[in-house]
PDB file of C-alpha atoms and ligand atoms in Angstrom:
ATOM      1  CA  UNK U   1       2.654  -0.669 -24.142  1.00 94.00           C
ATOM      2  CA  UNK U   2       5.378  -3.216 -23.534  1.00 96.00           C
ATOM      3  CA  UNK U   3       4.725  -6.948 -23.370  1.00 97.00           C
ATOM      4  CA  UNK U   4       5.710  -8.587 -20.082  1.00 97.00           C
ATOM      5  CA  UNK U   5       4.810 -12.216 -20.631  1.00 98.00           C
ATOM      6  CA  UNK U   6       2.159 -14.595 -21.886  1.00 98.00           C
ATOM      7  CA  UNK U   7      -1.144 -14.549 -19.949  1.00 97.00           C
ATOM      8  CA  UNK U   8      -0.594 -18.052 -18.509  1.00 97.00           C
ATOM      9  CA  UNK U   9       2.829 -17.081 -17.157  1.00 98.00           C
ATOM     10  CA  UNK U  10       1.210 -15.102 -14.355  1.00 98.00           C
ATOM     11  CA  UNK U  11      -1.220 -17.372 -12.542  1.00 97.00           C
ATOM     12  CA  UNK U  12      -3.995 -16.334 -10.172  1.00 97.00           C
ATOM     13  CA  UNK U  13      -2.603 -15.334  -6.775  1.00 97.00           C
ATOM     14  CA  UNK U  14       0.956 -15.060  -8.096  1.00 98.00           C
ATOM     15  CA  UNK U  15       3.439 -12.236  -8.567  1.00 98.00           C
ATOM     16  CA  UNK U  16       6.228 -11.897 -11.056  1.00 98.00           C
ATOM     17  CA  UNK U  17       9.111  -9.483 -11.545  1.00 98.00           C
ATOM     18  CA  UNK U  18      10.300  -7.985 -14.824  1.00 98.00           C
ATOM     19  CA  UNK U  19      13.013  -5.692 -16.064  1.00 97.00           C
ATOM     20  CA  UNK U  20      12.357  -3.525 -19.095  1.00 94.00           C
ATOM     21  CA  UNK U  21      15.188  -1.381 -20.391  1.00 90.00           C
ATOM     22  CA  UNK U  22      16.661  -1.226 -16.897  1.00 94.00           C
ATOM     23  CA  UNK U  23      13.335  -0.447 -15.203  1.00 95.00           C
ATOM     24  CA  UNK U  24      12.334  -2.937 -12.538  1.00 98.00           C
ATOM     25  CA  UNK U  25       8.645  -3.628 -12.134  1.00 98.00           C
ATOM     26  CA  UNK U  26       6.348  -6.421 -11.053  1.00 98.00           C
ATOM     27  CA  UNK U  27       2.851  -7.645 -11.701  1.00 98.00           C
ATOM     28  CA  UNK U  28       0.300  -9.437  -9.530  1.00 98.00           C
ATOM     29  CA  UNK U  29      -2.827 -11.288 -10.534  1.00 98.00           C
ATOM     30  CA  UNK U  30      -5.512 -11.329  -7.857  1.00 97.00           C
ATOM     31  CA  UNK U  31      -9.188 -12.257  -8.136  1.00 96.00           C
ATOM     32  CA  UNK U  32      -8.763 -12.274 -11.889  1.00 93.00           C
ATOM     33  CA  UNK U  33      -7.504  -8.703 -11.977  1.00 97.00           C
ATOM     34  CA  UNK U  34      -4.056  -7.562 -12.954  1.00 98.00           C
ATOM     35  CA  UNK U  35      -1.920  -4.988 -11.132  1.00 98.00           C
ATOM     36  CA  UNK U  36       1.530  -3.649 -11.946  1.00 98.00           C
ATOM     37  CA  UNK U  37       3.884  -1.477  -9.938  1.00 98.00           C
ATOM     38  CA  UNK U  38       7.371  -0.112 -10.164  1.00 98.00           C
ATOM     39  CA  UNK U  39       9.614  -2.405  -8.093  1.00 98.00           C
ATOM     40  CA  UNK U  40      10.753   0.272  -5.714  1.00 98.00           C
ATOM     41  CA  UNK U  41       9.937   0.416  -2.014  1.00 98.00           C
ATOM     42  CA  UNK U  42       8.954   3.956  -0.977  1.00 98.00           C
ATOM     43  CA  UNK U  43      10.929   3.444   2.246  1.00 98.00           C
ATOM     44  CA  UNK U  44      14.470   3.126   0.877  1.00 98.00           C
ATOM     45  CA  UNK U  45      13.922   3.179  -2.861  1.00 98.00           C
ATOM     46  CA  UNK U  46      15.182  -0.366  -3.304  1.00 98.00           C
ATOM     47  CA  UNK U  47      13.604  -3.427  -4.954  1.00 98.00           C
ATOM     48  CA  UNK U  48      11.005  -5.194  -2.807  1.00 98.00           C
ATOM     49  CA  UNK U  49      11.966  -8.839  -3.269  1.00 98.00           C
ATOM     50  CA  UNK U  50      14.798 -11.032  -2.005  1.00 96.00           C
ATOM     51  CA  UNK U  51      13.777 -14.112  -3.949  1.00 97.00           C
ATOM     52  CA  UNK U  52      12.872 -13.922  -7.632  1.00 98.00           C
ATOM     53  CA  UNK U  53       9.171 -13.265  -8.234  1.00 98.00           C
ATOM     54  CA  UNK U  54       8.318 -13.298  -4.501  1.00 98.00           C
ATOM     55  CA  UNK U  55       6.443 -10.040  -3.897  1.00 98.00           C
ATOM     56  CA  UNK U  56       3.602 -11.259  -1.692  1.00 98.00           C
ATOM     57  CA  UNK U  57       3.309 -12.054   1.997  1.00 98.00           C
ATOM     58  CA  UNK U  58       2.626 -15.588   3.275  1.00 96.00           C
ATOM     59  CA  UNK U  59      -1.123 -15.235   2.836  1.00 95.00           C
ATOM     60  CA  UNK U  60      -0.640 -13.900  -0.719  1.00 96.00           C
ATOM     61  CA  UNK U  61      -3.094 -11.137   0.157  1.00 97.00           C
ATOM     62  CA  UNK U  62      -0.629  -8.251   0.456  1.00 98.00           C
ATOM     63  CA  UNK U  63       2.518  -7.085  -1.297  1.00 98.00           C
ATOM     64  CA  UNK U  64       5.499  -7.236   1.049  1.00 98.00           C
ATOM     65  CA  UNK U  65       8.892  -5.564   1.025  1.00 98.00           C
ATOM     66  CA  UNK U  66      11.434  -8.200   2.052  1.00 98.00           C
ATOM     67  CA  UNK U  67      13.851  -5.690   3.604  1.00 98.00           C
ATOM     68  CA  UNK U  68      11.869  -4.254   6.528  1.00 98.00           C
ATOM     69  CA  UNK U  69       8.512  -5.957   6.011  1.00 98.00           C
ATOM     70  CA  UNK U  70       6.372  -3.080   4.746  1.00 98.00           C
ATOM     71  CA  UNK U  71       2.961  -4.309   3.544  1.00 98.00           C
ATOM     72  CA  UNK U  72       1.051  -2.837   0.619  1.00 98.00           C
ATOM     73  CA  UNK U  73      -2.476  -3.344  -0.702  1.00 98.00           C
ATOM     74  CA  UNK U  74      -2.399  -5.291  -3.964  1.00 98.00           C
ATOM     75  CA  UNK U  75      -5.256  -3.223  -5.385  1.00 98.00           C
ATOM     76  CA  UNK U  76      -3.801   0.237  -4.807  1.00 98.00           C
ATOM     77  CA  UNK U  77      -0.167  -0.097  -3.748  1.00 98.00           C
ATOM     78  CA  UNK U  78      -0.908   1.804  -0.555  1.00 98.00           C
ATOM     79  CA  UNK U  79       1.428   0.948   2.317  1.00 98.00           C
ATOM     80  CA  UNK U  80      -0.707  -0.163   5.274  1.00 98.00           C
ATOM     81  CA  UNK U  81       2.029  -1.291   7.679  1.00 98.00           C
ATOM     82  CA  UNK U  82       5.744  -0.711   8.119  1.00 98.00           C
ATOM     83  CA  UNK U  83       8.174   2.183   7.954  1.00 98.00           C
ATOM     84  CA  UNK U  84       6.540   3.792   4.915  1.00 98.00           C
ATOM     85  CA  UNK U  85       2.895   3.500   6.071  1.00 98.00           C
ATOM     86  CA  UNK U  86       0.750   6.030   4.249  1.00 97.00           C
ATOM     87  CA  UNK U  87       3.011   6.127   1.204  1.00 98.00           C
ATOM     88  CA  UNK U  88       2.393   4.052  -1.894  1.00 98.00           C
ATOM     89  CA  UNK U  89       4.032   2.041  -4.637  1.00 98.00           C
ATOM     90  CA  UNK U  90       3.984   3.662  -8.055  1.00 98.00           C
ATOM     91  CA  UNK U  91       1.184   2.020 -10.025  1.00 98.00           C
ATOM     92  CA  UNK U  92       1.694   1.275 -13.710  1.00 98.00           C
ATOM     93  CA  UNK U  93      -1.115   0.963 -16.206  1.00 98.00           C
ATOM     94  CA  UNK U  94      -1.440  -2.603 -17.433  1.00 97.00           C
ATOM     95  CA  UNK U  95      -3.672  -4.633 -19.695  1.00 97.00           C
ATOM     96  CA  UNK U  96      -4.123  -8.168 -20.922  1.00 97.00           C
ATOM     97  CA  UNK U  97      -5.242  -9.709 -24.182  1.00 97.00           C
ATOM     98  CA  UNK U  98      -4.854 -13.080 -25.860  1.00 96.00           C
ATOM     99  CA  UNK U  99      -1.243 -12.377 -26.740  1.00 97.00           C
ATOM    100  CA  UNK U 100       0.103 -11.204 -23.448  1.00 97.00           C
ATOM    101  CA  UNK U 101       0.224  -9.023 -20.394  1.00 98.00           C
ATOM    102  CA  UNK U 102       1.178  -5.455 -21.250  1.00 98.00           C
ATOM    103  CA  UNK U 103       2.356  -2.516 -19.239  1.00 97.00           C
ATOM    104  CA  UNK U 104       2.578   1.169 -20.060  1.00 94.00           C
ATOM    105  CA  UNK U 105       6.291   1.927 -20.109  1.00 72.00           C
TER     106      UNK U 105
HETATM  107  S1  FES L 201      13.104  -0.791   2.175  1.00 76.89           S
HETATM  108 FE1  FES L 201      11.072  -1.589   2.060  1.00 76.89          FE
HETATM  109  S2  FES L 201      10.415  -1.532   4.101  1.00 76.89           S
HETATM  110 FE2  FES L 201      12.384  -0.663   4.188  1.00 76.89          FE
END
């Protein structure tokens, strides 16, 4: 597992991007649960965000690709609207303890 950040550096309802050895990924904390995905839109294979750490839509209830607006469920990465509907983000195993947020890399 690789450490992404300290637990408090990803607040409830927030998303945050990371780069580990050239791999782009991001994490979201929602309802106290943690989710991590590879930062790669299944539509064009490009990173999802235009602004740093902005991976969610305005309601902060879905993950959004900034390029063509695809929307993904935070809990599963499934695309529910947009050009890649039915496809999914690649989920990464993640965990949290007192020292940090960790991802399987
Ligand atoms: S690249 Fe993400 S919706 Fe087109």
